[in-house]
Coordinates of C-alpha atoms in Angstrom, one line a residue:
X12 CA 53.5 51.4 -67.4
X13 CA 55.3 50.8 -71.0
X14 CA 53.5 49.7 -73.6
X15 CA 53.8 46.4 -75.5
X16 CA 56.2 47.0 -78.4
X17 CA 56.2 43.4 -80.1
X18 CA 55.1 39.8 -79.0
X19 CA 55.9 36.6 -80.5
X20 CA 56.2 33.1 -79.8
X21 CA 58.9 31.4 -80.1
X22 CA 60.5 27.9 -79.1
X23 CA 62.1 27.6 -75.8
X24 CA 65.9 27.4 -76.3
X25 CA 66.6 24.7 -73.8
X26 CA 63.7 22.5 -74.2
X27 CA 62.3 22.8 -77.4
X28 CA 58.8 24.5 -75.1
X29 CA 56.5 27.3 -76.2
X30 CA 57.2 30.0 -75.1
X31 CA 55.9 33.6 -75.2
X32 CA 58.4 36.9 -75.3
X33 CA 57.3 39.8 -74.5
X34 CA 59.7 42.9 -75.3
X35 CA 59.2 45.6 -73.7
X36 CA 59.9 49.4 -76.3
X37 CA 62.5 51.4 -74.1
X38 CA 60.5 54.6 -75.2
X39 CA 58.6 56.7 -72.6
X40 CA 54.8 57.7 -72.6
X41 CA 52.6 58.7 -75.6
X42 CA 54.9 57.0 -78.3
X43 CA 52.7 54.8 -80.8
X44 CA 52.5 50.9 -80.1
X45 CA 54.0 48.5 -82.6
X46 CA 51.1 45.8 -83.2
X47 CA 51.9 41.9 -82.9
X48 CA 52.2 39.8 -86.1
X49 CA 48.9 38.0 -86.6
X50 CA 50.8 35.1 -87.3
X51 CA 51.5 35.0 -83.5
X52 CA 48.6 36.1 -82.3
X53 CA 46.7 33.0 -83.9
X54 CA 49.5 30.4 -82.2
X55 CA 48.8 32.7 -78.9
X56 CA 45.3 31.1 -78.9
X57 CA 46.0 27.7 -80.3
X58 CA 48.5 27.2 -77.7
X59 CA 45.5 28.9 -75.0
X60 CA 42.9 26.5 -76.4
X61 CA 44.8 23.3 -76.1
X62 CA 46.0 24.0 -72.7
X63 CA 42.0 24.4 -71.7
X64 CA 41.2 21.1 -73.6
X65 CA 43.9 19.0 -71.8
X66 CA 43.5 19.9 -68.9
X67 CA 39.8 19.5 -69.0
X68 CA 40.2 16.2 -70.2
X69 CA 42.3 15.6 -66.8
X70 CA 40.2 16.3 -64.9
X71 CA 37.4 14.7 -66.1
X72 CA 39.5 11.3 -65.9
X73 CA 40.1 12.2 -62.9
X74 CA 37.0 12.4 -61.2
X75 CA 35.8 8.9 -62.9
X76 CA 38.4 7.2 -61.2
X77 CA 37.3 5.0 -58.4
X78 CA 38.2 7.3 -55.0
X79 CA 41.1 6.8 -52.9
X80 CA 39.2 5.8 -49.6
X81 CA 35.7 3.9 -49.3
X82 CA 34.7 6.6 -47.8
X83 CA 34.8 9.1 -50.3
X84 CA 32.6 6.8 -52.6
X85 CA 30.8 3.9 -52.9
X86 CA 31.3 1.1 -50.8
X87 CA 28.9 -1.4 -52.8
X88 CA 30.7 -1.0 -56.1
X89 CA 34.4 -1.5 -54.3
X90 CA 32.9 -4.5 -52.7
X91 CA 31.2 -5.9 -56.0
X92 CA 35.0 -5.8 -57.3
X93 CA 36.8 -6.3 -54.7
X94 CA 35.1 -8.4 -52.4
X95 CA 37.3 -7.6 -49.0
X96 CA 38.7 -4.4 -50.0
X97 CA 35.0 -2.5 -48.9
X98 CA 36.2 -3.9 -45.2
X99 CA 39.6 -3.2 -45.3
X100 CA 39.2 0.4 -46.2
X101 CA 36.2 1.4 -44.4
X102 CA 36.8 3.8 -41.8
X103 CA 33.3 3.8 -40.6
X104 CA 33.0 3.0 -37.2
X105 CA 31.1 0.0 -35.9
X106 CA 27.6 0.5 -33.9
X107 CA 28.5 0.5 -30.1
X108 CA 26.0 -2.1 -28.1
X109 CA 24.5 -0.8 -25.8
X110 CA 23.8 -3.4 -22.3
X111 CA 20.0 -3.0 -20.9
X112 CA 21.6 -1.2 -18.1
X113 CA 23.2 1.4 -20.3
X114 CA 19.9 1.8 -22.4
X115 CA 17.1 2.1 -19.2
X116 CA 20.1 5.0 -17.8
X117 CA 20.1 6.9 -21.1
X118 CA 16.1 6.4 -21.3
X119 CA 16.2 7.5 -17.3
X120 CA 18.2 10.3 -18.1
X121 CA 16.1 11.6 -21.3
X122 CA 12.5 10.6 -19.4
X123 CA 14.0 12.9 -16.2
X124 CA 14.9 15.4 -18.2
X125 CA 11.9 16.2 -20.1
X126 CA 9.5 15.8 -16.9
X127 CA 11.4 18.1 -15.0
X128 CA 10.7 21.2 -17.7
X129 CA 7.0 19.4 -17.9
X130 CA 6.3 19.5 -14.6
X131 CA 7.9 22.6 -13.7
X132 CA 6.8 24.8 -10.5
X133 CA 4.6 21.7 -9.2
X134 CA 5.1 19.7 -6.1
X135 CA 6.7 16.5 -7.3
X136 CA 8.1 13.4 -5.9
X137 CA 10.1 10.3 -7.1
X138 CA 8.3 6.9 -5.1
X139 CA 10.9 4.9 -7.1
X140 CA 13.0 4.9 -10.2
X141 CA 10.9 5.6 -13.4
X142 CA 7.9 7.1 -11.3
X143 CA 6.8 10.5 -11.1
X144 CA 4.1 11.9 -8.8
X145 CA 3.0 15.3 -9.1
X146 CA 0.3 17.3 -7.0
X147 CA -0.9 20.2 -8.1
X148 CA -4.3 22.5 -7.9
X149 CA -5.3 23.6 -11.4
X150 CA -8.4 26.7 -11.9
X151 CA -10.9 25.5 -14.2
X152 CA -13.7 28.3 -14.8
X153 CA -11.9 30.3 -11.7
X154 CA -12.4 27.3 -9.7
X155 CA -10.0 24.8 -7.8
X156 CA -9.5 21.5 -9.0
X157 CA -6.9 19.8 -6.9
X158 CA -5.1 16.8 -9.4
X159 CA -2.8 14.0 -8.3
X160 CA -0.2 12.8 -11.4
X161 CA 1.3 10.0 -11.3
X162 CA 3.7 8.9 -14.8
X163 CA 5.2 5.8 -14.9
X164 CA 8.0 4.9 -17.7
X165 CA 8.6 1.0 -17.5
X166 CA 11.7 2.0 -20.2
X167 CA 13.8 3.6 -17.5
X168 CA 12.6 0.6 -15.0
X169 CA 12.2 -2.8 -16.4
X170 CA 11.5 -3.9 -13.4
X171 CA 8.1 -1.7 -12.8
X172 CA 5.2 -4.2 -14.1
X173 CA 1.1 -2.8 -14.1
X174 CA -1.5 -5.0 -13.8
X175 CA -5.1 -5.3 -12.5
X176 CA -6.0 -6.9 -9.2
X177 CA -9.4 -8.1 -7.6
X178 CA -10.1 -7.2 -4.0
X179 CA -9.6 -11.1 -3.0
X180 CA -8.3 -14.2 -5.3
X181 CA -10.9 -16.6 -4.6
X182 CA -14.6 -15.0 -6.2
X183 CA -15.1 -11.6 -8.3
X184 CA -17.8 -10.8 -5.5
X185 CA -15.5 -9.3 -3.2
X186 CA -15.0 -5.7 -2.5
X187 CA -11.8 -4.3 -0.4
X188 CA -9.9 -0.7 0.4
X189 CA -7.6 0.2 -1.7
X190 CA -4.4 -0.4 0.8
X191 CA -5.3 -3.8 1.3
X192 CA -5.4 -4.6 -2.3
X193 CA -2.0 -3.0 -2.7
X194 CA -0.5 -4.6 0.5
X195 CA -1.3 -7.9 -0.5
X196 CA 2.0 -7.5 -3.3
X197 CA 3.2 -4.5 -1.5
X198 CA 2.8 -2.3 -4.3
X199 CA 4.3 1.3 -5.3
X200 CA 1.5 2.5 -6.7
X201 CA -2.6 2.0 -7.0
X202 CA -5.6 3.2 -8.4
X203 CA -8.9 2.5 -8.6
X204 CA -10.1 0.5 -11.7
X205 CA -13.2 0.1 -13.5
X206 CA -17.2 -0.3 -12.6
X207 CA -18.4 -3.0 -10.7
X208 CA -21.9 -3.7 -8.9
X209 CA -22.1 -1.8 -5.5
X210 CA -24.3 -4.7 -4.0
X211 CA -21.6 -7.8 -5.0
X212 CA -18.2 -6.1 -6.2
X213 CA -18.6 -8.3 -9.6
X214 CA -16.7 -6.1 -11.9
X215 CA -19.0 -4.5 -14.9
X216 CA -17.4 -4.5 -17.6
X217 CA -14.0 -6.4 -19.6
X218 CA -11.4 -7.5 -16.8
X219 CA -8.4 -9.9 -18.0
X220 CA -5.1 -10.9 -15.7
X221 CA -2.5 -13.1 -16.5
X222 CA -4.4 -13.7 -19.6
X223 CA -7.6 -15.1 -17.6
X224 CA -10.7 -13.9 -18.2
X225 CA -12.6 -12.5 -15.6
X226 CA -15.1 -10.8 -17.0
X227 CA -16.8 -9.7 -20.4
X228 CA -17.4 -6.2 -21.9
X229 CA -20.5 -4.5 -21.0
X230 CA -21.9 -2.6 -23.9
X231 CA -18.6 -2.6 -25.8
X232 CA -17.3 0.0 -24.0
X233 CA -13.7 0.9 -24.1
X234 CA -10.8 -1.0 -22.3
X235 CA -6.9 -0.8 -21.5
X236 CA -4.4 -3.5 -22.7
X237 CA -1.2 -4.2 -21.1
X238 CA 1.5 -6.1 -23.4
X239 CA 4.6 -7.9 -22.3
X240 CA 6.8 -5.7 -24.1
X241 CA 5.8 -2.9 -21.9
X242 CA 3.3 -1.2 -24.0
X243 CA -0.5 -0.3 -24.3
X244 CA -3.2 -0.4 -26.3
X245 CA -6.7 0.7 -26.0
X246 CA -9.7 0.1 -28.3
X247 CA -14.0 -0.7 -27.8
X248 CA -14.0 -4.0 -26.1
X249 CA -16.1 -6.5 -27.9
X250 CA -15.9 -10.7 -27.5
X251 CA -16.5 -14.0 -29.4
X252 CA -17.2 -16.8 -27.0
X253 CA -17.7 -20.6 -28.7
X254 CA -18.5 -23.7 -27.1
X255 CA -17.5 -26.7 -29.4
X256 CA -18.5 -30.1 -29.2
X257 CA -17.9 -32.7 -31.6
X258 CA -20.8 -32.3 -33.6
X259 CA -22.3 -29.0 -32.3
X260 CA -21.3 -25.1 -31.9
X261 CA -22.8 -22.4 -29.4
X262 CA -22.0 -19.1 -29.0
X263 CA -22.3 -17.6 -25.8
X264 CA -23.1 -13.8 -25.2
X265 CA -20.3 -13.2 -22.1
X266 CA -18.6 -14.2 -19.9
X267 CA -19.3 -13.5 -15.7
X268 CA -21.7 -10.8 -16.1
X269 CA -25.1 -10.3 -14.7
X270 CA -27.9 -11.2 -18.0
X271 CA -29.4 -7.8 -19.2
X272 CA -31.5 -10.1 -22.2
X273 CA -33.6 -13.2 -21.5
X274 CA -32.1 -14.6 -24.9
X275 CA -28.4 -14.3 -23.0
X276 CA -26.8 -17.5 -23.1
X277 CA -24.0 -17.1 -20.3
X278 CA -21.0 -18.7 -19.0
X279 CA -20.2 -18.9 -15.2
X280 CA -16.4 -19.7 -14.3
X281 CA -15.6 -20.8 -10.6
X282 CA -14.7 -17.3 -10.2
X283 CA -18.2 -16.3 -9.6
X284 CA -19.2 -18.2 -6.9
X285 CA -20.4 -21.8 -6.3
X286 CA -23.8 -21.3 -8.1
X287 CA -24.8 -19.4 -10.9
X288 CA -27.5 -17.0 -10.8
X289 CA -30.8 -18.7 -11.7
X290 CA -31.7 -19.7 -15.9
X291 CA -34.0 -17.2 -17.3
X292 CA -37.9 -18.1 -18.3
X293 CA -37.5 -21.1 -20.8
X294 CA -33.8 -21.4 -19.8
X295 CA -31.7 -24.5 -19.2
X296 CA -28.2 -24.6 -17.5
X297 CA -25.3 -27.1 -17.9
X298 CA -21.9 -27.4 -15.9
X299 CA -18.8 -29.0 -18.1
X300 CA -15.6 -30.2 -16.5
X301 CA -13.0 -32.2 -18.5
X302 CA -15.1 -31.4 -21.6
X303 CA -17.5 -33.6 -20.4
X304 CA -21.6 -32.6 -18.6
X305 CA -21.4 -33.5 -15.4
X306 CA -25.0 -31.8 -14.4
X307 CA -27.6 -29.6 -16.2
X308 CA -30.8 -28.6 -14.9
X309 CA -33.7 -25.6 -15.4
X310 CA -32.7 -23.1 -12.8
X311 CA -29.3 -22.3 -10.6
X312 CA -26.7 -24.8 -11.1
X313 CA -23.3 -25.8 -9.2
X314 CA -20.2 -24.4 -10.9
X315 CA -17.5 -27.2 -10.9
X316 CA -13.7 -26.5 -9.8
X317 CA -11.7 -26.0 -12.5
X318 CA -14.5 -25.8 -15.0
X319 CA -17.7 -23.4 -16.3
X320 CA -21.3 -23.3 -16.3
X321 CA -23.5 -22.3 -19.5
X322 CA -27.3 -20.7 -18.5
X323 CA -29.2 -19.6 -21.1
X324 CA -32.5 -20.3 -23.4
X325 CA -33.3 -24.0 -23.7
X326 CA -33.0 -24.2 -27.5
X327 CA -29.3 -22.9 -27.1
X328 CA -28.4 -25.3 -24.3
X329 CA -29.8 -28.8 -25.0
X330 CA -27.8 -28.7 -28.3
X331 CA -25.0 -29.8 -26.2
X332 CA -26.5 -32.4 -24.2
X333 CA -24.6 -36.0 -24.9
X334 CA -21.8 -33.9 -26.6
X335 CA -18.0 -34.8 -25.8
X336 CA -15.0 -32.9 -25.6
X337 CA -16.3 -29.9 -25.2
X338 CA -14.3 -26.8 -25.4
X339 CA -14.4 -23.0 -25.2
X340 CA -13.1 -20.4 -27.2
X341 CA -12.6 -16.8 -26.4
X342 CA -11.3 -14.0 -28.5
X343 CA -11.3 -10.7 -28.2
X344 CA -10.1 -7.8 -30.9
X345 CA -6.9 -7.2 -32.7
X346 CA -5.8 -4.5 -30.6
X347 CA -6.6 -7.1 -27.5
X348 CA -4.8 -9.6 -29.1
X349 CA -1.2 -10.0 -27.1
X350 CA -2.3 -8.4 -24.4
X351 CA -1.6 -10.5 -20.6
X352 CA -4.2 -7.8 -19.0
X353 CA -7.1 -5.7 -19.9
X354 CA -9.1 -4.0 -17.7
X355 CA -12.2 -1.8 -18.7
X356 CA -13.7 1.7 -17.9
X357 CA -15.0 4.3 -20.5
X358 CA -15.6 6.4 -22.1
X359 CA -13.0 7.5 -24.3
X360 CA -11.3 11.2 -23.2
X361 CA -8.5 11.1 -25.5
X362 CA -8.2 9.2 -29.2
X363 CA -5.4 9.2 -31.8
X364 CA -4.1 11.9 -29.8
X365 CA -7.4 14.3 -29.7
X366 CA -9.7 15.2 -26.9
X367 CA -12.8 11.9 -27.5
X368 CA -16.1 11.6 -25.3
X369 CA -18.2 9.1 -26.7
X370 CA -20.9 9.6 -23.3
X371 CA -24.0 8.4 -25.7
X372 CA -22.6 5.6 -27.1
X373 CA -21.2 3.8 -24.1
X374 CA -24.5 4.6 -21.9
X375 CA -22.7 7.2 -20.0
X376 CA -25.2 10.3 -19.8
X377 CA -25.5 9.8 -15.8
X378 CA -22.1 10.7 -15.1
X379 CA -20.9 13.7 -16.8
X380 CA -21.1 16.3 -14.2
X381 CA -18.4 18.1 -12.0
X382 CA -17.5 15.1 -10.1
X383 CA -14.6 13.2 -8.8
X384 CA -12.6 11.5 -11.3
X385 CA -10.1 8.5 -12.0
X386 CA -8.4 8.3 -15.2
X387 CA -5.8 6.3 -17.8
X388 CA -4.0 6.8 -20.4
X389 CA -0.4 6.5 -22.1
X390 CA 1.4 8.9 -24.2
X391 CA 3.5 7.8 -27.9
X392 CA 6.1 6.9 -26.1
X393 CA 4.1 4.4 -23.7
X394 CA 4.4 6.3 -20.5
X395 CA 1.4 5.3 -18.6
X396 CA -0.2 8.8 -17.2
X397 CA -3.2 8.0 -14.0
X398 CA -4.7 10.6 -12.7
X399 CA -7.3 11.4 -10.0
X400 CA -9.3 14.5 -9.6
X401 CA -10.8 15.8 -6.3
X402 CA -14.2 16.9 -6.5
X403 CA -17.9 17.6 -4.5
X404 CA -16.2 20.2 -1.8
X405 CA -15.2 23.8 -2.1
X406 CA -11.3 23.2 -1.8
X407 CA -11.9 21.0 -5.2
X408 CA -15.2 21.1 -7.3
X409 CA -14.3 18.2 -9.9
X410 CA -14.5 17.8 -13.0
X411 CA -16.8 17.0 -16.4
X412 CA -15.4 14.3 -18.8
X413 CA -14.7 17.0 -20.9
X414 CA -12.3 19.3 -18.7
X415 CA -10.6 15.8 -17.8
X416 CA -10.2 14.9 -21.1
X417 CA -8.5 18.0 -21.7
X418 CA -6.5 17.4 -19.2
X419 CA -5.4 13.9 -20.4
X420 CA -4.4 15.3 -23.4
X421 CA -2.8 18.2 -22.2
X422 CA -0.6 15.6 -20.3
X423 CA 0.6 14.2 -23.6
X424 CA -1.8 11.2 -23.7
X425 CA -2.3 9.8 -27.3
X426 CA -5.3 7.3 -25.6
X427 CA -6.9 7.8 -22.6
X428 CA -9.8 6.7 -20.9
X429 CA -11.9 7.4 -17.6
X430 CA -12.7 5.2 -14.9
X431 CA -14.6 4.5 -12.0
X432 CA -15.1 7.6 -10.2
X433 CA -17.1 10.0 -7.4
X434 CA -16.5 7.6 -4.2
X435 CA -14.4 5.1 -6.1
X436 CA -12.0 7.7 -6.8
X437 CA -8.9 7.2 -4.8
X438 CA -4.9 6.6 -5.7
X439 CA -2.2 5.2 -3.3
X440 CA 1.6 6.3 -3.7
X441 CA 3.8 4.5 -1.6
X442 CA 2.2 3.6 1.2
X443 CA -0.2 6.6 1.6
X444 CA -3.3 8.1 0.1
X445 CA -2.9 10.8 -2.0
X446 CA -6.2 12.2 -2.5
X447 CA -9.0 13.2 -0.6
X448 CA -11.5 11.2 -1.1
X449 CA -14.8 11.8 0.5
X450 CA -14.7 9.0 2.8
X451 CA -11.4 8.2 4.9
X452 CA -9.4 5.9 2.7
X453 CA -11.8 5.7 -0.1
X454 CA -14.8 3.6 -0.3
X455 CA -14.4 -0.6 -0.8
X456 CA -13.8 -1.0 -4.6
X457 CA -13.8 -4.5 -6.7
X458 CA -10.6 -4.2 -8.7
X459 CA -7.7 -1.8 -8.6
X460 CA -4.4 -1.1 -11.5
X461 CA -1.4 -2.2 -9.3
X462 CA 2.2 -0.6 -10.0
X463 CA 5.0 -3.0 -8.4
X464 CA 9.0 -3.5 -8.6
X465 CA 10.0 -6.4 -8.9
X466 CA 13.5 -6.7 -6.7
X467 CA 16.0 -9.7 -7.9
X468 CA 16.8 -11.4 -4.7
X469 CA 19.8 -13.4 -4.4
X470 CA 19.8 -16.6 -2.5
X471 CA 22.6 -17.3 -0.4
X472 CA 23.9 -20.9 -1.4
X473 CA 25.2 -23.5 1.5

């Protein structure tokens, strides 16, 4: 390498430019180096210095400028000023709409997918599209429990509906096997339902179709909705009954239940029977049709078609004797509140997505052995999850509420909730029954949860 011998800046000959000159001393190594003028050294770095500022200025211009494509920026301002231009320069693509068809495949399609890893290694089967049954033998306390599944995702099957059904259509004291109340709509699937009284098959307890109700809540205890939209909700199942006149108000304690108080003022629907049961000590009973008293009396009284009966405590009743257009009101809570079914059971075995067994507080304490067991619940998603555990033999010893409410959650449950179980405990898939139940079909039962398909049949025009 030479060193530097003199450097200068000087003006470019042809266009009047800057421009630095470096010469270059023809001498070999070791000679001494003639030093620049620091006249030239100072317009070196001038020169330097305004370069940086110009160019920093540049660029700074440059990136205040409004971008070249609406992408790059922001759309809202380009719009404010330009009030097409956001369109036209857009490249963002438009959202793709999906048909119902497309979405219940892709929901098919995830739903399949995650219950094949979840049930992984067990015996499953597919009774339809958007149902799962699974059967499987689980050892709890190195113990067999044998466990029928079944999942249901109305999402990848629109047209799966769930609903409660009675044993018959006429009266609430009916009892029936399970297959016949499935073959009556031919259903996919059933399951038992919730408690009823072994002597009459009255249902114990809140039981709601087709927004009719039924039957009241026994000691608030917790039910299942079932919305329109496919979805579930699940809370304590309280109710507000009113009976309005013009000029008088009287609240009634349920609705269709056997009285527990003597101070129980009662109403009686024509689904209970042609009579209600007889008035308490003191009591009174009235039958309404139209709004109007067509009959009251002191003990049992004839239910009218089409309308209700009130029996309860004499002060309560005669308020409403000579009243007109009487009416009755019945709400039940939020959770309730756009629900076209409810059926109840209890207790609680999963809540807000933890293992929840209120036995105490819904009068439970008789049943929480190792016993056979029926159970409901849906997961965040609103896949509804029933299960049914074999119990009281040696090839299946049951289960506490606790191990089942483990279970519930295990199954990804959020809410879940038992129901009627030991002899009542029996589930239907398809045509067959599932368990093993410890009489041959299972035991007569008052109500059952139905799963059906509805098939869209054409009709062939003329």
């Amino acid at each position: 390498m030479r060193p530097l011998k003199e450097i200068f800046i000087s003006p470019h000959p042809e266009g009047g430019i800057v421009a630095l000159r470096l010469k270059i001393a023809p001498r070999l190594w070791g000679r001494p180096i003639s030093l620049p003028n620091l006249k030239d050294v100072v317009s070196l770095l001038c020169t330097v210095i305004g370069i940086t500022f110009i160019s920093g200025v540049c660029y700074l211009t440059l990136c205040q400028a409004r971008p070249i494509f609406a992408y790059e920026g922001n759309n809202d301002i380009l719009a404010q000023t330009t009030p097409n231009a956001a369109a036209r320069l857009s490249f963002k693509a438009k959202p793709q709409t999906l048909t119902k068809e497309q979405i219940e495949e892709n929901e098919y399609y995830r739903w399949k997918t995650h219950t094949d890893f979840k049930y992984k290694g067990k015996l499953v089967s597919y009774p339809t599209r958007g149902i799962i049954h699974v059967k499987m033998t689980k050892w709890v306390n190195n113990r067999p429990v044998k466990i029928n599944i079944v999942e249901i995702n109305q999402k990848a099957n629109s047209s799966l509906t769930v609903k409660p059904k009675t044993a018959a259509p006429v009266y609430l004291n009916s009892k029936a096997s399970i297959r016949n109340i499935a073959n009556v709509e031919n259903s996919i699937i059933a399951i038992n339902g919730g408690y009823f009284k072994p002597q009459t098959g009255v249902p114990l307890g809140t039981l709601v179709i087709d927004k009719n109700v039924l039957t009241g809540p026994i000691y608030n205890r917790v039910a299942l909705g079932i919305n329109p939209d496919n979805t579930f909700s699940m809370d304590k199942s309280t109710i507000d009954i009113t009976i309005k006149g013009k000029k008088t108000t009287v609240k009634a304690d349920n609705i269709n239940q056997p009285r527990m108080l003597s101070t129980y003022t009662i109403v009686y629907t024509d689904k209970w029977g042609k009579f209600t049961p007889p008035a308490p000590k003191y009591g009174m009973s009235v039958s309404i049709k139209d709004g109007e008293i067509i009959n009251f009396n002191y003990g049992s009284i004839e239910i009218p078609n089409g309308g209700f009966a009130i029996v309860g405590p004499k002060q309560n009743i005669e308020q409403l004797l000579g009243e007109k257009n009487i009416k009755m009101d019945i709400k039940f809570p939020d959770a309730f509140k756009d629900s076209e079914h409810i059926i109840g059971g209890g207790p609680y075995l999963v809540k807000n997505g933890e293992m929840y067994v209120d036995i105490a507080e819904q009068k439970f304490g008789a049943i929480n052995g190792k016993n056979p067991r029926s159970a409901i619940g849906y997961t965040q998603n609103n896949e509804l999850i029933i299960v049914t555990v074999d119990g009281r033999e040696e090839a299946s010893v049951g289960m506490t509420l606790w191990e089942i409410s483990r279970l519930m959650k295990d199954l990804g449950c959020v809410y879940a909730m038992n129901l009627d179980g030991g002899g009542s405990s029996v589930i239907y898939v398809k045509g067959k029954i599932e368990n093993s139940p410890a009489y041959k079909e299972g035991i007569a039962i008052s109500n059952a949860i139905v799963v059906n398909e509805n098939q869209n049949v054409e009709v062939a025009s003329n």
